[in-house]
GROMACS .gro file of C-alpha atoms in nm:
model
  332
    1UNK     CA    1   0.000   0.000   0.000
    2UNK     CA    2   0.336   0.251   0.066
    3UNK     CA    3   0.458   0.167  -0.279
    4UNK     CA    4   0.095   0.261  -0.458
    5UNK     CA    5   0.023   0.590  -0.176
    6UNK     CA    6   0.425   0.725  -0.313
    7UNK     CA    7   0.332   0.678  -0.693
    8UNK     CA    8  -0.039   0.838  -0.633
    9UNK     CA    9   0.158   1.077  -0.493
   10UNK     CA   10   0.395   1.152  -0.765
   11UNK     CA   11   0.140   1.134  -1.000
   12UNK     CA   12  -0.059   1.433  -0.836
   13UNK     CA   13   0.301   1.601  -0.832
   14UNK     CA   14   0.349   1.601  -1.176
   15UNK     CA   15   0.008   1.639  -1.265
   16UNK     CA   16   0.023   1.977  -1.102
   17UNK     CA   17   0.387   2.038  -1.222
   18UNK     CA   18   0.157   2.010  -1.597
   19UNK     CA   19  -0.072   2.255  -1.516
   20UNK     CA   20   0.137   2.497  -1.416
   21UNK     CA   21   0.342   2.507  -1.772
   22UNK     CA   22   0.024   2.434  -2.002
   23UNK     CA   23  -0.103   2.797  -1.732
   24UNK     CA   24   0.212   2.967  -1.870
   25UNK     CA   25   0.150   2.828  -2.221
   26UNK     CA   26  -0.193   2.994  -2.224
   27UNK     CA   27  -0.096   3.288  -2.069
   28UNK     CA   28   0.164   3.369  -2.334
   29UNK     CA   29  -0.005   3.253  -2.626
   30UNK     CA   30  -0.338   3.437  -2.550
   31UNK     CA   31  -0.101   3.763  -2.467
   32UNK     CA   32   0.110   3.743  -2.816
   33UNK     CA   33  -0.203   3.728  -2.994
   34UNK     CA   34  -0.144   4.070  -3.231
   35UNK     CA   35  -0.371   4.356  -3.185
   36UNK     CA   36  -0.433   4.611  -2.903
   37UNK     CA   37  -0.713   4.423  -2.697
   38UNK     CA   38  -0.860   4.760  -2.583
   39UNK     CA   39  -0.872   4.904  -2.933
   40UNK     CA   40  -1.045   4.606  -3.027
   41UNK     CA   41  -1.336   4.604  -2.738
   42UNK     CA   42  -1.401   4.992  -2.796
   43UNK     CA   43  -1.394   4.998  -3.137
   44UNK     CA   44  -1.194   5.194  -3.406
   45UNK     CA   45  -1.399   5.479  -3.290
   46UNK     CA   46  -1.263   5.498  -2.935
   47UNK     CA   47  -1.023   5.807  -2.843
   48UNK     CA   48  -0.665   5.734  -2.741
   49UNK     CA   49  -0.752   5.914  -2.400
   50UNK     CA   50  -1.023   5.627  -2.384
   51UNK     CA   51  -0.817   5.360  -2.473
   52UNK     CA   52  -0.542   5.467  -2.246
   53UNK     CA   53  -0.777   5.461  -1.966
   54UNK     CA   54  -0.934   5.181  -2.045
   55UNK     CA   55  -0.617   4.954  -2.032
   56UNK     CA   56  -0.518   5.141  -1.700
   57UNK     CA   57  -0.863   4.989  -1.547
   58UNK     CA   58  -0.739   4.635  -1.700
   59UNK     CA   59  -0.412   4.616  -1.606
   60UNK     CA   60  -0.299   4.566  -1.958
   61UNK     CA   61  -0.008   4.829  -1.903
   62UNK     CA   62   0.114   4.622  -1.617
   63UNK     CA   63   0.463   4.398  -1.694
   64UNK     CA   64   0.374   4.076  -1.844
   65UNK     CA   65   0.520   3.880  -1.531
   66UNK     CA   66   0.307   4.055  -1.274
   67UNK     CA   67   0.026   4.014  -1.453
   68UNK     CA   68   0.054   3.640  -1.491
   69UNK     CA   69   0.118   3.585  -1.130
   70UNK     CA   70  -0.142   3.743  -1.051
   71UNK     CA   71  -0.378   3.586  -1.296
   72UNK     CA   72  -0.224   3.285  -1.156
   73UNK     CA   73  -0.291   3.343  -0.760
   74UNK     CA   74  -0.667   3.440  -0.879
   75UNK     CA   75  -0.723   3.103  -1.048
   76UNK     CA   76  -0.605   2.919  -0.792
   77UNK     CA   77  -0.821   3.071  -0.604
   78UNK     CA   78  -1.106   3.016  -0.826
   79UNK     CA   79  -1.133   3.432  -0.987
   80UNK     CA   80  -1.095   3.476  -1.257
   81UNK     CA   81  -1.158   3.815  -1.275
   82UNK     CA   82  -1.399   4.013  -1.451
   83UNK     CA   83  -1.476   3.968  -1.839
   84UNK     CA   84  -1.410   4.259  -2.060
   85UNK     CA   85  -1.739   4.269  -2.217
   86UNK     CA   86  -1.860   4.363  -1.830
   87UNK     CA   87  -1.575   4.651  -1.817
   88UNK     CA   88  -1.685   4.743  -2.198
   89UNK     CA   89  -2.036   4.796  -1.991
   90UNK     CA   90  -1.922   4.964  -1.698
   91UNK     CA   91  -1.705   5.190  -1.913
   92UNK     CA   92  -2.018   5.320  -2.152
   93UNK     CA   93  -2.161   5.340  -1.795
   94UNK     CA   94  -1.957   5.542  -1.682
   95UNK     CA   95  -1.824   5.287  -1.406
   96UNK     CA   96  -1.538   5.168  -1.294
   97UNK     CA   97  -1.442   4.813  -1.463
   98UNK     CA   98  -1.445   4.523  -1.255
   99UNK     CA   99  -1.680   4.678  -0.982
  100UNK     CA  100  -2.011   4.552  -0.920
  101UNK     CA  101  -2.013   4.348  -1.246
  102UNK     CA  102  -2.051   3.965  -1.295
  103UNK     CA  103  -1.723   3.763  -1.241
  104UNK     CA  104  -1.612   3.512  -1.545
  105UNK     CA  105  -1.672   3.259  -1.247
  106UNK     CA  106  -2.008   3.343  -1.217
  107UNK     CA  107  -2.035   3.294  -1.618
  108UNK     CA  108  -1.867   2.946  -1.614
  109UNK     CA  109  -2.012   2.817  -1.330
  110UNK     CA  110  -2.355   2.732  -1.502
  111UNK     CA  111  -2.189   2.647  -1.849
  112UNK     CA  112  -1.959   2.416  -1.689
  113UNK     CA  113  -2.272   2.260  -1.533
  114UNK     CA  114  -2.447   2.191  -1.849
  115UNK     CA  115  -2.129   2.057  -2.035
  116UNK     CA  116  -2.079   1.805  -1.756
  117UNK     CA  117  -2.456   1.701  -1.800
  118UNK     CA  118  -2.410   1.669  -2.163
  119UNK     CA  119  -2.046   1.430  -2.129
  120UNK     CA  120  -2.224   1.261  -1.799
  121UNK     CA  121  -2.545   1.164  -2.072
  122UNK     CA  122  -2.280   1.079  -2.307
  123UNK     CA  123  -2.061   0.868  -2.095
  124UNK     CA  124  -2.402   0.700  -1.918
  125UNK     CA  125  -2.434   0.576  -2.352
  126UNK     CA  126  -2.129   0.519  -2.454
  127UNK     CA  127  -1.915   0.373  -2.188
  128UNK     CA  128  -2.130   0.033  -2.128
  129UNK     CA  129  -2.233   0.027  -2.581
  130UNK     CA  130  -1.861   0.018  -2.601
  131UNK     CA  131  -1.767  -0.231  -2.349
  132UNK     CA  132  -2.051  -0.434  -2.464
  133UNK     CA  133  -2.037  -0.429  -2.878
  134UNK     CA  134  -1.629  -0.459  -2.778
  135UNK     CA  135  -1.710  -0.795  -2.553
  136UNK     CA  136  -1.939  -0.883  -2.830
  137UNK     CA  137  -1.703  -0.881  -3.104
  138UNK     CA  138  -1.411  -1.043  -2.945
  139UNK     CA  139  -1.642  -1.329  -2.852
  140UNK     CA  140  -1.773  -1.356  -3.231
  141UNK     CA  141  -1.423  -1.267  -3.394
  142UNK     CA  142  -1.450  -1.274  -3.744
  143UNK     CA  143  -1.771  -1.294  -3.791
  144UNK     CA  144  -2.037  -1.092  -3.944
  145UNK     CA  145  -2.077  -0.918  -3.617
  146UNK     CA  146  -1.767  -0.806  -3.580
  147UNK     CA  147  -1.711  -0.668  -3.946
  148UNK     CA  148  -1.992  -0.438  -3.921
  149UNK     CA  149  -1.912  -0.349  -3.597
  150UNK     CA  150  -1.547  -0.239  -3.672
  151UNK     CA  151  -1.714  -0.065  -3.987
  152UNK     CA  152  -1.976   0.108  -3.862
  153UNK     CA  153  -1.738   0.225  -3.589
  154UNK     CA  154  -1.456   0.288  -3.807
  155UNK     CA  155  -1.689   0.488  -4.003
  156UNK     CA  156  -1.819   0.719  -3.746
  157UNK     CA  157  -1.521   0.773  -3.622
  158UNK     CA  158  -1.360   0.892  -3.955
  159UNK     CA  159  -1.657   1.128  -3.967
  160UNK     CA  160  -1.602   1.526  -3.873
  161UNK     CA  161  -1.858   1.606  -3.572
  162UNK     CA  162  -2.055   1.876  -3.750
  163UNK     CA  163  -2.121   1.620  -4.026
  164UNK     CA  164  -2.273   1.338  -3.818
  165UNK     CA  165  -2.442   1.589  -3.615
  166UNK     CA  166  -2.621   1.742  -3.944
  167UNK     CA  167  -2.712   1.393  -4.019
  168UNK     CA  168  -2.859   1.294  -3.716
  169UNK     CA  169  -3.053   1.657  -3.712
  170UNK     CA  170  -3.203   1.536  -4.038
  171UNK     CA  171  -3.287   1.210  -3.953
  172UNK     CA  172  -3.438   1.253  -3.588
  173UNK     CA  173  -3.536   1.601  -3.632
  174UNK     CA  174  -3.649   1.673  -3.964
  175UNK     CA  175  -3.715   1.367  -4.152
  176UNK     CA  176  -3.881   1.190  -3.808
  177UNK     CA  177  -3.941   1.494  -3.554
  178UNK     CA  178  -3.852   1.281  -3.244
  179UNK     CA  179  -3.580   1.557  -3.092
  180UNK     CA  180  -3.561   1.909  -3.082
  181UNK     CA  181  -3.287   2.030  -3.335
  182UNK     CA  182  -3.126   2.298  -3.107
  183UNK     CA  183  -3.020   2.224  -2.721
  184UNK     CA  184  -3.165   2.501  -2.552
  185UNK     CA  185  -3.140   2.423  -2.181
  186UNK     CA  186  -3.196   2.616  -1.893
  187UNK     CA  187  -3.240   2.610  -1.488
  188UNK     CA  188  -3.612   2.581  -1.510
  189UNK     CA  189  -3.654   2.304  -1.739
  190UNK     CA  190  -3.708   1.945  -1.532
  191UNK     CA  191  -3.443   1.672  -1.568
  192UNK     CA  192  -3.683   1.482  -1.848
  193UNK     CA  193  -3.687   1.826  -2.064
  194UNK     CA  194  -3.286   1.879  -2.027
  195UNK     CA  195  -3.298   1.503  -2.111
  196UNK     CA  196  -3.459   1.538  -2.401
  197UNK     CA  197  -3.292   1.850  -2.531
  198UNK     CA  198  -2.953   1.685  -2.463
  199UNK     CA  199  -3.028   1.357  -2.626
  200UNK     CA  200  -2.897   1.460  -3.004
  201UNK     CA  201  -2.569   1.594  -2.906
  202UNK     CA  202  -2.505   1.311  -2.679
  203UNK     CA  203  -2.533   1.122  -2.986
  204UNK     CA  204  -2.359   1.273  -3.180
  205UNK     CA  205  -2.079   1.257  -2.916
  206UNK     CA  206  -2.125   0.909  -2.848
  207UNK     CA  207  -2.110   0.804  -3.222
  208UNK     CA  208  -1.727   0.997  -3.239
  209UNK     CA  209  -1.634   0.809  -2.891
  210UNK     CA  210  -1.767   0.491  -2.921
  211UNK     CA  211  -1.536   0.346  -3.155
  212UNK     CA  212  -1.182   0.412  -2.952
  213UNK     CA  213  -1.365   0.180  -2.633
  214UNK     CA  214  -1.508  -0.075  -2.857
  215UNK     CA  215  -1.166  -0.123  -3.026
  216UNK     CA  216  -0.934  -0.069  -2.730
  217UNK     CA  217  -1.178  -0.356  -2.560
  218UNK     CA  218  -1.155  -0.571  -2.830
  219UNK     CA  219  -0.855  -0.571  -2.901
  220UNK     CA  220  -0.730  -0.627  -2.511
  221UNK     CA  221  -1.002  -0.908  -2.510
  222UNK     CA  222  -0.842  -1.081  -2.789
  223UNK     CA  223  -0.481  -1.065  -2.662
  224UNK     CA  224  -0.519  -1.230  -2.407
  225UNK     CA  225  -0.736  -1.485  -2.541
  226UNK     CA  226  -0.409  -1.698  -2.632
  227UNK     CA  227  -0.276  -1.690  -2.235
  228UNK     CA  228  -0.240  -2.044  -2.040
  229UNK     CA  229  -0.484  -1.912  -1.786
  230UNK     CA  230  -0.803  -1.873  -2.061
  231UNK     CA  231  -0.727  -2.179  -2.256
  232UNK     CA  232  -0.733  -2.380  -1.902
  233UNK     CA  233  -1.033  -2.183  -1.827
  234UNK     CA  234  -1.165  -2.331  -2.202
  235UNK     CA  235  -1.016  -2.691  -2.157
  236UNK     CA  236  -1.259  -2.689  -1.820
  237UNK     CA  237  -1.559  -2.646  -1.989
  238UNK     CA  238  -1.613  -2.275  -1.925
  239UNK     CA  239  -1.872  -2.094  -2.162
  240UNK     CA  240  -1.684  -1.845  -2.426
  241UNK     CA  241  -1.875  -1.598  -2.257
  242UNK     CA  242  -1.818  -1.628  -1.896
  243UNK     CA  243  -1.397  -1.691  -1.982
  244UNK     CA  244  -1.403  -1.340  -2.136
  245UNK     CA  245  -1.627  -1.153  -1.862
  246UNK     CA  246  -1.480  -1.379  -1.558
  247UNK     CA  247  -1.135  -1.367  -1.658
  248UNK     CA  248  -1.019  -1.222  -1.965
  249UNK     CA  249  -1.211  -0.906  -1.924
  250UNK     CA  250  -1.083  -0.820  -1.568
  251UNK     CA  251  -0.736  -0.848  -1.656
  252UNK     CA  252  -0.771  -0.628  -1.995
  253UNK     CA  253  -0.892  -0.305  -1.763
  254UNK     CA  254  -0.622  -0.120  -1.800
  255UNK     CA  255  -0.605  -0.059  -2.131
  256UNK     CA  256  -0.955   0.020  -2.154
  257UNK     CA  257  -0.948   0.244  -1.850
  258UNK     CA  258  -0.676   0.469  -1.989
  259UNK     CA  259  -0.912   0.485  -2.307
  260UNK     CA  260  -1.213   0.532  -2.140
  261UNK     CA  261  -1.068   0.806  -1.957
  262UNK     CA  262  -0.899   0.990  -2.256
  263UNK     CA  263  -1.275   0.976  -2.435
  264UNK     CA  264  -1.428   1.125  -2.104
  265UNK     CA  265  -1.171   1.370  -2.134
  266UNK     CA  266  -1.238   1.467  -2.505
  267UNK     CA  267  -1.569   1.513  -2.398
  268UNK     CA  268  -1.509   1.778  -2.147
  269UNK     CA  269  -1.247   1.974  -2.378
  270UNK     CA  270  -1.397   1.880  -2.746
  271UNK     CA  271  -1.729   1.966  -2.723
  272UNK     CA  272  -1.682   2.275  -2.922
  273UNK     CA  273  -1.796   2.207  -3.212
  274UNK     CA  274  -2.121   1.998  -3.081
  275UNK     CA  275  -2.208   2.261  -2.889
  276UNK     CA  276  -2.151   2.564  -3.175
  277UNK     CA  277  -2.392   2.341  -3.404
  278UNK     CA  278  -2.645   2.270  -3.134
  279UNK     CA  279  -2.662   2.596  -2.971
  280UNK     CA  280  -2.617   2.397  -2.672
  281UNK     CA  281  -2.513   2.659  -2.369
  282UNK     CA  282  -2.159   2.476  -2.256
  283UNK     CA  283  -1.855   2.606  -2.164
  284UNK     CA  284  -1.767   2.521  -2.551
  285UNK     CA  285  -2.032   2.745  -2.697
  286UNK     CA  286  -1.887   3.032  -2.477
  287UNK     CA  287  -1.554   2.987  -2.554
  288UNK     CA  288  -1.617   3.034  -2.921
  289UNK     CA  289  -1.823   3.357  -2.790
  290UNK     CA  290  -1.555   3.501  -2.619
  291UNK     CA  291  -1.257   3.446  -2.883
  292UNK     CA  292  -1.520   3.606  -3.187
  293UNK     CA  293  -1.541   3.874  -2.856
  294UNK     CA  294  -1.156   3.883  -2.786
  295UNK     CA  295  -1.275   3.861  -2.405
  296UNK     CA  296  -0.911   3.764  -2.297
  297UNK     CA  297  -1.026   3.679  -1.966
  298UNK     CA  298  -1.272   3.389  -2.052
  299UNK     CA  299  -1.055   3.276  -2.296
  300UNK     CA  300  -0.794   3.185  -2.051
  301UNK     CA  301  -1.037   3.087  -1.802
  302UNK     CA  302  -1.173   2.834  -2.063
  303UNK     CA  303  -0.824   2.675  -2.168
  304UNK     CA  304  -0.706   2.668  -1.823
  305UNK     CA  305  -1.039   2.482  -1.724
  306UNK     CA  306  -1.000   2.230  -2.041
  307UNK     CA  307  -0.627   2.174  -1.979
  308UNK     CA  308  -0.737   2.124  -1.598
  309UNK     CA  309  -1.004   1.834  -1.681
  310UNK     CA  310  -0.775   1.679  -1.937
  311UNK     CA  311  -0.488   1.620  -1.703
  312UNK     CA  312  -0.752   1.557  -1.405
  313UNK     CA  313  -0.880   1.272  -1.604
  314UNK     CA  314  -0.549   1.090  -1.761
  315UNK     CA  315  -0.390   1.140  -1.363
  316UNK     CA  316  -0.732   0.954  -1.242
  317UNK     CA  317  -0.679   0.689  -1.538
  318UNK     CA  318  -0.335   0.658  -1.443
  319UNK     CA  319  -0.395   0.554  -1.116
  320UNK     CA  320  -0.672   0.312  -1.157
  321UNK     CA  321  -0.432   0.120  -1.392
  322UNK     CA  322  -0.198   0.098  -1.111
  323UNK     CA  323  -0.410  -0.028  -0.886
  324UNK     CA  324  -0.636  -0.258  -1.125
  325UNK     CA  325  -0.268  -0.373  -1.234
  326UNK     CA  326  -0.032  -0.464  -1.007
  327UNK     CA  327   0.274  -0.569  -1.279
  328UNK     CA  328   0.264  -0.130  -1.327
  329UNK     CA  329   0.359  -0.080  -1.008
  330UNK     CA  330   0.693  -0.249  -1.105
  331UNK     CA  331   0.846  -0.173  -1.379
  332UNK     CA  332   1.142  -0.364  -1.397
   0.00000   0.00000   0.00000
């Protein structure tokens, strides 16, 4: 138990040690975009007095280094300041930016909420169609089963999103009105309605994810069909079925956690384009918002918040192949 509690341990170490370069990454990169970001907000119209003022009540004529630790102590922290577009407001108000307005937290809190709906709706279809179809084929190798389900995967996985999202709008929304077309969600709706208006981008999703799991499983499945252990298992008189769910499958879960975990990931930080064609109101949709917007601040907050779930999820994946596998915890 010391050996597994030191490599959780380092783990979480260089998990954070990875968020704090991809935070100076995103920092720089959003910074060295070209263009005065004040100019930009006020429009060409703005005076130079304005625009001088303006980046005084935004810090943007602060040293690059102060303002990224302190964009840095914020997050940490949780603030992430206050979005331009509310200092844009309080400035043709007459205000002073960043007082009294809404804080990009308070935008991303309930868009974060509805993009972890939409992947939990996705993940609650995909994860167990994968591991199933995945079983499924490695049991019936080679046989019709498994051809069209390695092409029908294979095929909606070589698919862009927008595409299979257009086609599924015409086919369950036009063609056979079953779902609504566009995702519009909000806090009064019931769970059945959000349900409902969730279901076609959770499809769509689940059609671009399904096919890494199924494969992954399959193909862990089949190598280790050929071990001592499963043909014992076989020369006992074991059902095909209950050698790969009894002992084949357990012993494949790594692979297929670290894949499983990668797709939960993706569906966290590559919504973007689901959510742009649905309308659907996720952190995704407001990212593309804010960059047509140059709202610098949501911008970052966004990337930081992707980069955070992405290396959240491959450190939790990590460590449940550790522990489902004890041959990782040695590696010589």
């Amino acid at each position: 138990m010391g050996s597994v509690g030191t490599i959780i341990l380092q783990r979480l170490a260089l998990g954070v040690l990875t968020l704090f370069v991809v935070s100076i990454v995103i920092f720089v990169s959003v910074n060295a975009l070209p263009g005065d970001f004040a100019q930009a907000i006020l429009g060409q119209g703005a005076t130079p007095e304005a625009v001088t003022a303006f980046r005084e009540d935004l810090g943007l004529n602060r040293p690059y280094l102060e303002r990224y630790l302190t964009w840095l102590v914020d997050a940490v922290r949780l603030d992430f300041g206050t979005a331009y577009s509310q200092a844009q407001f309080a400035e043709f108000a007459g205000g002073a930016a960043g007082t009294g307005l809404g804080t990009v937290a308070e935008m991303l809190g309930p868009r974060f909420q509805n993009t972890m709906f939409l992947a939990g709706v996705t993940a609650a279809i995909a994860v167990p169609l994968s591991l199933t179809i995945g079983v499924l084929a490695a049991l019936f190798r080679n046989s019709i089963f498994d051809r069209v389900a390695n092409i029908s995967t294979l095929t909606s996985i070589s698919s862009p999103e927008f595409f299979l999202a257009y086609v599924l709008i015409l086919v369950l929304a036009v063609m056979n009105p079953m779902l609504p077309s566009l995702s519009v969600v909000n806090t009064d709706m019931t769970f059945g309605q959000r349900l409902n208006a969730t279901l076609l981008p959770a499809l769509t999703l689940t059609l671009v994810v399904t096919a890494h799991m199924m494969r992954m499983t399959r193909a862990a499945i089949i190598n280790l069909l050929a071990s001592p252990y499963i043909e014992m298992a076989r020369l006992k008189g074991m059902r095909p079925m209950r050698v790969i769910v009894r002992h084949a499958l357990p012993n494949a879960l790594a692979p297929i956690i670290n894949v499983i975990a990668l797709n939960l990931a993706y569906l966290i930080t590559g919504v973007v384009v689901v959510e742009v064609v649905f309308v659907y109101p996720g952190i995704g949709q407001l990212f593309v918002d804010s960059v047509k917007n140059r709202d610098i601040p949501v911008v970052q907050a966004c990337c930081l918040i992707f980069a955070a779930a992405y290396i959240l999820l491959n450190l939790m994946a990590d460590i449940l192949s550790i522990i489902s596998n004890p041959r990782l915890r040695h590696p010589k």
